[in-house]
Coordinates of C-alpha atoms and ligand atoms in Angstrom, one line a residue:
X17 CA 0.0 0.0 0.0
X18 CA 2.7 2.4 1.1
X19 CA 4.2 2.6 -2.9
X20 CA 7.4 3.6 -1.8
X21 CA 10.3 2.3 0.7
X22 CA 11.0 5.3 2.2
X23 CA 6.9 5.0 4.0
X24 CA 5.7 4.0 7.3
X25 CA 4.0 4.5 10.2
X26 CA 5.3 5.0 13.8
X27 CA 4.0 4.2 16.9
X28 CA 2.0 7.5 17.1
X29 CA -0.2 5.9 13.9
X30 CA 2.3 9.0 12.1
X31 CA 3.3 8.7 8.8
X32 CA 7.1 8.6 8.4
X33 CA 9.4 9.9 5.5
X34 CA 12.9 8.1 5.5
X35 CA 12.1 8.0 9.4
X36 CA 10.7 11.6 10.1
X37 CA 7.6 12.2 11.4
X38 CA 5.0 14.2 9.4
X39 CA 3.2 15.7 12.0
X40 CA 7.1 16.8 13.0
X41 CA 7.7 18.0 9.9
X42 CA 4.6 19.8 9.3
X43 CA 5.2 22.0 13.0
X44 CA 8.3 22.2 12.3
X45 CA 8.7 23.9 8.7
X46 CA 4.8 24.8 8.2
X47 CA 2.3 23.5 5.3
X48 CA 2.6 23.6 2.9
X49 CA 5.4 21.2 2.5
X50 CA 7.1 19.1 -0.5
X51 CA 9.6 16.6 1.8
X52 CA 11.8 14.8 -0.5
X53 CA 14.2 11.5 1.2
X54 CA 17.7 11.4 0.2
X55 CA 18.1 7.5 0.7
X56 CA 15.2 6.6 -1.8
X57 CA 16.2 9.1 -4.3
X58 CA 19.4 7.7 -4.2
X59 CA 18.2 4.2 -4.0
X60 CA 16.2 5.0 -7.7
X61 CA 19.7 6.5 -9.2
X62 CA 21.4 3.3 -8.7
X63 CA 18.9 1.3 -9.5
X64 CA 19.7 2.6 -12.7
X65 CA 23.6 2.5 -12.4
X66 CA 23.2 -1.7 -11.5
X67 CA 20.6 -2.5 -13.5
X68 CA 23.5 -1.3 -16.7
X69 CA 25.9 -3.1 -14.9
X70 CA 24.3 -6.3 -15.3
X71 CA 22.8 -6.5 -18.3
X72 CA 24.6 -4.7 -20.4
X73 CA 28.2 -4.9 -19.1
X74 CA 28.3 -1.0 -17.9
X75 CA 28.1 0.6 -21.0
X76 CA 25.7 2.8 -20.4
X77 CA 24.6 5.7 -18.8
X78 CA 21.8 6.9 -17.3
X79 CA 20.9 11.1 -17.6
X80 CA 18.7 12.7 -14.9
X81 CA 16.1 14.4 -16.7
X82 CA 16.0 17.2 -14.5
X83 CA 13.0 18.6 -15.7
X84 CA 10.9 16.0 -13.3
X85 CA 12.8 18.4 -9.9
X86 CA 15.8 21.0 -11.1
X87 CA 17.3 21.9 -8.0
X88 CA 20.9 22.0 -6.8
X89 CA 20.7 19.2 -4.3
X90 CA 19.3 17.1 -7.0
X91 CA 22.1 18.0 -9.2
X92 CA 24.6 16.8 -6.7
X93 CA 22.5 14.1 -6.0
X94 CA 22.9 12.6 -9.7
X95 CA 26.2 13.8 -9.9
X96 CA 27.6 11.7 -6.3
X97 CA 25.7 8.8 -8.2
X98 CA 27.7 9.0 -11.2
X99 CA 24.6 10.2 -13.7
X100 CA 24.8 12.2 -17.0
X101 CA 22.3 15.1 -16.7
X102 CA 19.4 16.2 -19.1
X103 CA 18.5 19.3 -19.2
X104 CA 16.1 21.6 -21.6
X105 CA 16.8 25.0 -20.8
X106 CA 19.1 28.1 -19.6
X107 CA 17.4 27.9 -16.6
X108 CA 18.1 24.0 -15.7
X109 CA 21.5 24.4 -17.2
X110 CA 22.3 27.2 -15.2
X111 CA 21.2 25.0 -11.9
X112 CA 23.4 22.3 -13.0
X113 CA 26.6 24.5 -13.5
X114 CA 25.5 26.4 -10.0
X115 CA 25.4 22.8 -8.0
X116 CA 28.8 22.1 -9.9
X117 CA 28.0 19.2 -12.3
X118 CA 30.6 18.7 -14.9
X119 CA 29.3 19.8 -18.4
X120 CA 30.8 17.2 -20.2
X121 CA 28.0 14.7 -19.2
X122 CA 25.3 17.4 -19.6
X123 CA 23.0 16.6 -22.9
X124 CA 21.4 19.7 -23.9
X125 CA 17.2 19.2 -25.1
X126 CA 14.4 21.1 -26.4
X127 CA 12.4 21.5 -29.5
X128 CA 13.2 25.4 -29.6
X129 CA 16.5 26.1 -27.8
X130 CA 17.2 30.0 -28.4
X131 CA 20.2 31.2 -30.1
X132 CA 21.1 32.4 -26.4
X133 CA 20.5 28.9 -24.9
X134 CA 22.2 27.7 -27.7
X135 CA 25.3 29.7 -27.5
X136 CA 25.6 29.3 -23.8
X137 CA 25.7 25.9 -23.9
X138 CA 28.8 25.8 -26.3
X139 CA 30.1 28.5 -24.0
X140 CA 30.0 26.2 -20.9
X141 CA 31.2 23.6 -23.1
X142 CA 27.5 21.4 -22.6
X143 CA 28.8 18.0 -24.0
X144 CA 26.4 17.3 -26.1
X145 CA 23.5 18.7 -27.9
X146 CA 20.4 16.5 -28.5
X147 CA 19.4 18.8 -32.3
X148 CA 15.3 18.5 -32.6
X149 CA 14.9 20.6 -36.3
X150 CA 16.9 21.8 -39.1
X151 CA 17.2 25.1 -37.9
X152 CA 18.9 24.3 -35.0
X153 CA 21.0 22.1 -37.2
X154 CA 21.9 24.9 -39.4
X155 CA 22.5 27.4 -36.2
X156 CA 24.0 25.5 -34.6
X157 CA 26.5 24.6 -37.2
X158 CA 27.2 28.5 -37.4
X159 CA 27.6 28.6 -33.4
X160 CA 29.7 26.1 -33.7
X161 CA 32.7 27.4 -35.7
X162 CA 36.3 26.3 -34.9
X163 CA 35.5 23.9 -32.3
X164 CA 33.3 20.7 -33.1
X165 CA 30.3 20.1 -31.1
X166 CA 29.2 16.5 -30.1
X167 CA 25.5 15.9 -31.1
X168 CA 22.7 13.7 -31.3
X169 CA 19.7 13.9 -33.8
X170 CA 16.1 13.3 -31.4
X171 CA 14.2 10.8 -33.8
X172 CA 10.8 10.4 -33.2
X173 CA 10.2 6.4 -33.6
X174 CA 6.7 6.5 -34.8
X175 CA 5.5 4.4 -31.7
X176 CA 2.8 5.8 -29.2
X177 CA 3.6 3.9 -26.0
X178 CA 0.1 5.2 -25.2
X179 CA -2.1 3.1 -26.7
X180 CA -2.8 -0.1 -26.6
X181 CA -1.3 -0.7 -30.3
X182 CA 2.0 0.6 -30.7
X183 CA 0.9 2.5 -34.2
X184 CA 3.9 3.1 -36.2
X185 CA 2.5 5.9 -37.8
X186 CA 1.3 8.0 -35.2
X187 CA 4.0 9.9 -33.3
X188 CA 4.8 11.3 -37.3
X189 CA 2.5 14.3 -35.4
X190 CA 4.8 15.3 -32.9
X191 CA 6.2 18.7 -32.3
X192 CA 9.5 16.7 -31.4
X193 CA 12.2 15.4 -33.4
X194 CA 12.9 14.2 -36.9
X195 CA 10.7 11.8 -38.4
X196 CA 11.7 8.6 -39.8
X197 CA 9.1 7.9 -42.2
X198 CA 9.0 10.8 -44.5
X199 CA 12.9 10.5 -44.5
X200 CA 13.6 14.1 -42.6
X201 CA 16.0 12.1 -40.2
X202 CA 17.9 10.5 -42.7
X203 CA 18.3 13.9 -44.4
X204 CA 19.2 15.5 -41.0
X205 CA 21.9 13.2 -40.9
X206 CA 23.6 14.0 -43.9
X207 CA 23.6 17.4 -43.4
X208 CA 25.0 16.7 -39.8
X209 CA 27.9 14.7 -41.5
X210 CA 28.6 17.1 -44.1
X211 CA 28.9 20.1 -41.5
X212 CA 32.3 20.6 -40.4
X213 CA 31.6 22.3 -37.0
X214 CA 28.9 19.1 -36.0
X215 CA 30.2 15.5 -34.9
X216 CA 27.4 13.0 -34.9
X217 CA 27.6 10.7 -32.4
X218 CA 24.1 9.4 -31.7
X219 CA 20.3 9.2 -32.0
X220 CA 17.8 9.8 -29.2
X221 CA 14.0 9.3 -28.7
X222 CA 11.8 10.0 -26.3
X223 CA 8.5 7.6 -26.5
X224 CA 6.3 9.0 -23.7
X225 CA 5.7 9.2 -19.7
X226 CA 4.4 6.7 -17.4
X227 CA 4.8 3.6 -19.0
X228 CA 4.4 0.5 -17.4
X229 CA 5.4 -1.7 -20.2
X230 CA 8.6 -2.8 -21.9
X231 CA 7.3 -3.0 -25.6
X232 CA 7.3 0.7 -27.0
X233 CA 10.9 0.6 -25.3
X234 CA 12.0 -2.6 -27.5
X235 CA 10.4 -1.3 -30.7
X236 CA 12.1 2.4 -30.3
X237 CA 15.4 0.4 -29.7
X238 CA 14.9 -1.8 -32.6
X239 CA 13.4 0.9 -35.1
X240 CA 16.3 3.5 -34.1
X241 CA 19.5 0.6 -34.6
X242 CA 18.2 0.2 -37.9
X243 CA 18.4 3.8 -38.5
X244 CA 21.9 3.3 -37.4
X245 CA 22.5 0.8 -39.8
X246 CA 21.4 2.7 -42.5
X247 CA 23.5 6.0 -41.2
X248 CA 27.2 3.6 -41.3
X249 CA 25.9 1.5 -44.3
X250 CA 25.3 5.3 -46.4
X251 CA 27.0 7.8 -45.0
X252 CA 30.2 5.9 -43.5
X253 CA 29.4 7.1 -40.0
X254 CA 29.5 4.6 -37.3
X255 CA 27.5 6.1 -34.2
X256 CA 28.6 5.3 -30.5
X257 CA 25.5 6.3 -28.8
X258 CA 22.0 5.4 -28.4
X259 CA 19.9 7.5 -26.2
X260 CA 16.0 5.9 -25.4
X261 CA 14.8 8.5 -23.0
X262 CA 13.0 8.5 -20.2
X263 CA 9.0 7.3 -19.4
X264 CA 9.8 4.5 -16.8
X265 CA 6.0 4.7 -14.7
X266 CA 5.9 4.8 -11.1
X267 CA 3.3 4.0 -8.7
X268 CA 1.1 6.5 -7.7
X269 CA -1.8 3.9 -6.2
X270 CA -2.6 0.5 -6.1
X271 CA -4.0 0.6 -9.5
X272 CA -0.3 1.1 -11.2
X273 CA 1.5 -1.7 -12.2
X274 CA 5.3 -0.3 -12.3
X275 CA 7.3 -2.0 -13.8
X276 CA 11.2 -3.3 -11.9
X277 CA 14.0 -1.6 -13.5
X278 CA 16.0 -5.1 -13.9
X279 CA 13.1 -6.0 -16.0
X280 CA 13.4 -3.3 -18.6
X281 CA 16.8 -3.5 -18.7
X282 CA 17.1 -7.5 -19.0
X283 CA 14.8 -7.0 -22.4
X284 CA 16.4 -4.0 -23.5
X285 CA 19.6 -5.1 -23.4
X286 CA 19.1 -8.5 -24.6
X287 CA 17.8 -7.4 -28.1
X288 CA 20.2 -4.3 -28.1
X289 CA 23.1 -7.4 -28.5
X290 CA 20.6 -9.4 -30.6
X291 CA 19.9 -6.7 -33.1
X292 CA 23.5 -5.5 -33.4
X293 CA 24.7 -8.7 -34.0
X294 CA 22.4 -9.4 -37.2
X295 CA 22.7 -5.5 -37.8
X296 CA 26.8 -5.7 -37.9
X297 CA 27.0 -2.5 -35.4
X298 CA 29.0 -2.2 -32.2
X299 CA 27.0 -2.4 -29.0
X300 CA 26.6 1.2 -28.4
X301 CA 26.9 3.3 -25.2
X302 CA 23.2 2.6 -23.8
X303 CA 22.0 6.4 -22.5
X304 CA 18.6 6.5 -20.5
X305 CA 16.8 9.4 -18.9
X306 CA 15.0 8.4 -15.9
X307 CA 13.0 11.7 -14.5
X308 CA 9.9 10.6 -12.6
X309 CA 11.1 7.2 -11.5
X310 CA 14.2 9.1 -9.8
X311 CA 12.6 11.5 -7.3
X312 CA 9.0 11.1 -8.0
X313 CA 8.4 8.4 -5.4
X314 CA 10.7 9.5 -2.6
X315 CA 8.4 12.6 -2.7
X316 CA 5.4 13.8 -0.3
X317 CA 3.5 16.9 -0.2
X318 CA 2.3 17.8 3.3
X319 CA -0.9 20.1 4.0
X320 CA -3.1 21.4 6.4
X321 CA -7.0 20.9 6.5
X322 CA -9.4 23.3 6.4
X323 CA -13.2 23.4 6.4
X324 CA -14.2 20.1 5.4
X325 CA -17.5 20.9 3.6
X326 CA -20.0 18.1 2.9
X327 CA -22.4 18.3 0.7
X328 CA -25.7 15.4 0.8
X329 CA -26.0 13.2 -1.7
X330 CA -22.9 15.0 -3.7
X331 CA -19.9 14.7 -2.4
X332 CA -17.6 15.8 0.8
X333 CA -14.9 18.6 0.0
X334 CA -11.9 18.1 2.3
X335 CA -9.7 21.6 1.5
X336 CA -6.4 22.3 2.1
X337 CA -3.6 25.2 2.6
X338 CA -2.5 24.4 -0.9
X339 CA -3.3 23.1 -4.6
X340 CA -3.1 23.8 -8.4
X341 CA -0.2 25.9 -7.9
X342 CA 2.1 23.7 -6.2
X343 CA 0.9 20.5 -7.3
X344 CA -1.0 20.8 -11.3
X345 CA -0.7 17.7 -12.4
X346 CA -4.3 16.5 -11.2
X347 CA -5.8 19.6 -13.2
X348 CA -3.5 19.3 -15.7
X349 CA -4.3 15.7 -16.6
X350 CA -5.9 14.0 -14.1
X351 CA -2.9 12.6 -12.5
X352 CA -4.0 9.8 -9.7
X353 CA -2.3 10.1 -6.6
X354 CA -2.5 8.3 -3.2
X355 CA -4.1 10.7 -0.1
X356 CA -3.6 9.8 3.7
X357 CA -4.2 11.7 6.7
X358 CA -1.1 12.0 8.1
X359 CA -1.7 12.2 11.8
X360 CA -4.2 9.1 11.2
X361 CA -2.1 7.3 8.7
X362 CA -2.6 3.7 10.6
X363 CA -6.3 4.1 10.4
X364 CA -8.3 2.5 7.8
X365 CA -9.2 4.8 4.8
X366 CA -13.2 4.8 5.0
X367 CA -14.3 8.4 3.4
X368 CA -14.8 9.0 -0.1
X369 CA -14.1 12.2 -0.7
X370 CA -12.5 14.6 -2.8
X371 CA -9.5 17.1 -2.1
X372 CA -9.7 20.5 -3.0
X373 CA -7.1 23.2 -3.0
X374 CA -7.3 26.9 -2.0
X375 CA -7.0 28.5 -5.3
X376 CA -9.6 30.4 -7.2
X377 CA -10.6 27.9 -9.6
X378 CA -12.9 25.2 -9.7
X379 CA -10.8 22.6 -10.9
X380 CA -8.0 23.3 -8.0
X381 CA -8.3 19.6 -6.7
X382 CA -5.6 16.9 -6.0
X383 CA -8.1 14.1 -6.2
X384 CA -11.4 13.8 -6.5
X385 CA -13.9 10.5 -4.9
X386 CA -10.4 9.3 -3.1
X387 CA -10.2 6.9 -0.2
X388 CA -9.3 8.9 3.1
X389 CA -9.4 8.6 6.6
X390 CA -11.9 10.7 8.4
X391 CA -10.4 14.1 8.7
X392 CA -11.1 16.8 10.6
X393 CA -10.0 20.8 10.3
X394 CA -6.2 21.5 11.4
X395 CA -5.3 17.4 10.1
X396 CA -2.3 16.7 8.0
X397 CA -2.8 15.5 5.1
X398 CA 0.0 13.2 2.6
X399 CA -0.3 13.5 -0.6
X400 CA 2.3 10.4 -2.0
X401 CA 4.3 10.1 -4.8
X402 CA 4.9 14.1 -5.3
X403 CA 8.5 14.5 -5.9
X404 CA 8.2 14.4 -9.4
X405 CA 6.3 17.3 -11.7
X406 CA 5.1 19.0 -8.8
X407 CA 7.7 21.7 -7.2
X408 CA 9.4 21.9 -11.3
X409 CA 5.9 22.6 -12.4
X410 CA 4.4 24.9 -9.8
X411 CA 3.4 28.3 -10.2
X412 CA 2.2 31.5 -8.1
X413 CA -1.5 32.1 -9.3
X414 CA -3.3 33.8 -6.4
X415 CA 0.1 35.3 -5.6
X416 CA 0.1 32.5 -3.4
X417 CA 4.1 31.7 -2.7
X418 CA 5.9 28.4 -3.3
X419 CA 6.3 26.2 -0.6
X420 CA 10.0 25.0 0.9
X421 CA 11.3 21.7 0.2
X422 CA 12.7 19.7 2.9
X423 CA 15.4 16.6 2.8
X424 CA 15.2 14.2 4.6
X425 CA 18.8 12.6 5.6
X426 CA 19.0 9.4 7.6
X427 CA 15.6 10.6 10.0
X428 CA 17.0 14.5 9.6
X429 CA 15.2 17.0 7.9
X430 CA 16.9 20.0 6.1
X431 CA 15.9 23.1 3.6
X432 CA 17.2 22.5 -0.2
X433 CA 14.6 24.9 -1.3
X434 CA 13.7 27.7 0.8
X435 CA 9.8 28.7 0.5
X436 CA 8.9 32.0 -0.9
X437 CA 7.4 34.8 1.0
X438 CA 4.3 37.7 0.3
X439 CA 7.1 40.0 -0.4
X440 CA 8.9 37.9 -3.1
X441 CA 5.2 37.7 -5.3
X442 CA 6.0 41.9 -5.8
X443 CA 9.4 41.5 -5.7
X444 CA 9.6 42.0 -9.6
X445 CA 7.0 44.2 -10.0
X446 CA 8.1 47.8 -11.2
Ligands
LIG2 C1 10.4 14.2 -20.0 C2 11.6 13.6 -20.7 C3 12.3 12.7 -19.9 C4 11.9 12.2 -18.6 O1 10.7 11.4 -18.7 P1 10.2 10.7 -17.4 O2 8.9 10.1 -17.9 O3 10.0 11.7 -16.3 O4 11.2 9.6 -17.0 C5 13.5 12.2 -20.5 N1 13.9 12.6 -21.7 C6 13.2 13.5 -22.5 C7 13.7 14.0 -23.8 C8 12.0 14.1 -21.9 O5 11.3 14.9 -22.7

C-alpha cells in the first residue's frame, strides 16, 4: 500500500518519510510542505547505475532528466551517483553548472532552444546537444565554428507507448524530433555529416511518460538501430550512442503496475546485443533518462486541512492550505495520486471524498472521490508520490508563494529549497 520504501508509520499511527515524522515536519517547517528522502532518491539513481551493470556490461549511462525536480541538491544528487544530466533550458542548465556538475556529461534538449541557450551551452562547453529541427541544425552549425560540437539527432520512432497498439505511424504528429518515415531524419543526418563544425555521435527518442510496459521501449530500440544501420551503411558514419529517453512509470496507487527496473533492462539489453549482431553495429553506449522514476516516489506533499464541507448526496470537500499551484498535475491531466491523513495514517481509509485546494478555480483539486481517513480541520494531510512534476511545475497564481522543500537525511530533515514569501510575489513588480 505504502508505494514507496522510504513510507511507514510509527508508533504514534504517524506517517514517516525516511524516518521523520509528518506531524514533526509539518510544525516544524509549516504547510505547505514538499519533503523529498535522500536514501530513496538515491536508491532510484542506482537502481539505474546496477541495472547497466548487469545487463549490459556498464556501457551505459543513465541522464537525470532534471525537468521532473531541477534543484541543486538534486544535481549533486545525480552527480555523487555518477549520472549524466538532461537538461532543456538556460534555466536548468544554469542550476546544474551552479550545483557544480561537470558539463561534459550534460546533454542539452528542447524543441526550440534560443540562439542564447544555444550559444551558452557551447560556452560552458555542454557535452552534447540532442538537435530537434533543421534550424537548429543549421545554427547550430554557425555557433559552432572552430571547435566541433558532439550531437545527437532526437528521432521520433513512430510508436505511441500510449495506446494499446504501438501505431507506427502515429508519433509522425509530434512537435519533437525528426521523423523517420518521410525521411527528414535521414536527411538531418547527412547534413549533420557534411557540417564541419557538428560531430554525430548518436540518435535519441523519447517515446512518452508513465509507462508500465517494456514494448514501446523494445520497438524504439529496434526501429532507431536500424536507423543506425542505414546512417554507417550510407553515410560511412558509425554512431557510439544510443539514447531511449526516459517514461519509466511509477506507482502512484494500487491501480499502477510499475514496472522493476532489472526487468526493462534485462529486455532491453538482450535485443540491443541481438539486433547488433544481425545488424553488424557495435554495442553502443546505452544512455537512458529516468526523470519521474528518480525523485518522483521519494516525494510527499504535506498540507493542512481546512473546512471540510459536505455536501448530501454529492460529495464531501476536504480543503487544504495548498493546490493547483504547487501541485498541477491533477488539473493538468488527471494525475491519480494516493491521499492519507497523516496524523491518522494507521487508520483505515473509509471516506470518499475529494480534495480541493485553496486556489480560485474550480478545478483546483488533487483528487477527486479518493479513499481517506476521516479528517477533521487542522489534520495533515500526505499526498504520496509528489516528488516528481510538482515543485518543477508549480506556479504562483493567487500570488500564493511556493512552498520550501525539505530533505530528509537518515531521519533529519533539512531546507534544499527555501519557501517563498508575500514580499517575493511583488518583488519584480516595477
Ligand atoms: C520528459 C523527458 C524525460 C523524462 O521522462 P520521465 O517520464 O520523467 O522519465 C526524458 N527525456 C526527455 C527527452 C524528456 O522529454
Amino acid at each position: 500500500m505504502f508505494l514507496a520504501d522510504c513510507l511507514g508509520v510509527n508508533e504514534l499511527g504517524h506517517l514517516t518519510i525516511g524516518g521523520a515524522d509528518a506531524i514533526d515536519l509539518a510544525r516544524e517547517f509549516g504547510t505547505p510542505l514538499y519533503v523529498l528522502d535522500e536514501t530513496q532518491v538515491r536508491q532510484n539513481c542506482r537502481a539505474y547505475k546496477e541495472a547497466i551493470a548487469k545487463f549490459y556490461g556498464g556501457h551505459g549511462l543513465p541522464l537525470y532528466a532534471s525537468k521532473a525536480l531541477s534543484c541543486k541538491a538534486l544535481c549533486r544528487i545525480a552527480q555523487e551517483e555518477g549520472m549524466g544530466l538532461d537538461v532543456v533550458s538556460a534555466g536548468e542548465l544554469y542550476t546544474a553548472l551552479q550545483a557544480g556538475f561537470d558539463p561534459a556529461n550534460i546533454y542539452f534538449h528542447g524543441n526550440n532552444k534560443t540562439r542564447f541557450e544555444l550559444e551558452y551551452a557551447l560556452r560552458e562547453r555542454v557535452g552534447f546537444i540532442v538537435v530537434d529541427n533543421l534550424t537548429e541544425l543549421e545554427t547550430l552549425s554557425g555557433l559552432a565554428a572552430g571547435r566541433p560540437v558532439d550531437i545527437l539527432l532526437r528521432i521520433k520512432p513512430g510508436i505511441d507507448a500510449h495506446t494499446h497498439q504501438f501505431i507506427r505511424t502515429g508519433q509522425i504528429d509530434s512537435k519533437f524530433g525528426f521523423a523517420l518515415e518521410t525521411g527528414e531524419a535521414f536527411e538531418a543526418a547527412r547534413m549533420a555529416a557534411a557540417a564541419p563544425n557538428l560531430r554525430l555521435v548518436g540518435v535519441h527518442c523519447h517515446v512518452g511518460s508513465q509507462i508500465f510496459d517494456v514494448a514501446p521501449f523494445e520497438l524504439a530500440a529496434d526501429v532507431l538501430l536500424r536507423f543506425m544501420a542505414q546512417i554507417k551503411s550510407e553515410l560511412g558514419i558509425t554512431l557510439t550512442q544510443l539514447n531511449l529517453g526516459g517514461g519509466i512509470g511509477i506507482f502512484y496507487d494500487e491501480t499502477d503496475d510499475a514496472l522493476p527496473y532489472g526487468v526493462y533492462f534485462e529486455k532491453v539489453a538482450a535485443l540491443l546485443k541481438e539486433r547488433c549482431a544481425a545488424l553488424d553495429l557495435p554495442l553502443p553506449l546505452l544512455l537512458l533518462e529516468p526523470g519521474r522514476s528518480i525523485p518522483g516516489p521519494a516525494g510527499v506533499t504535506l498540507y493542512t486541512v481546512g473546512a471540510v464541507k459536505e455536501i448530501p448526496g454529492i460529495r464531501t470537500y476536504v480543503t487544504v492550505d495548498g493546490g493547483m499551484g504547487d501541485n498541477p498535475r491533477y488539473m493538468m491531466y488527471g494525475a491519480n495520486y494516493t491521499v492519507l491523513c497523516a496524523n491518522r495514517a494507521a487508520q483505515p481509509r473509509t471516506e470518499t471524498v475529494t480534495v480541493a485546494g485553496r486556489y480560485c478555480e474550480s478545478g483546483d483539486l488533487i483528487q477527486e472521490h479518493t479513499k481517506l481517513q476521516a479528517t477533521a480541520p487542522g489534520d495533515i494531510l500526505a499526498v504520496l508520490a509528489t516528488g516528481a512534476y510538482n515543485y518543477s511545475m508549480a506556479s504562483n497564481y493567487n500570488r500564493v508563494p511556493k512552498p520550501p522543500m525539505v530533505m530528509i537525511t537518515e531521519g533529519r530533515p533539512r531546507i534544499i529549497v527555501r519557501g517563498e514569501t508575500i514580499e517575493d510575489m511583488a518583488r519584480l513588480d516595477c
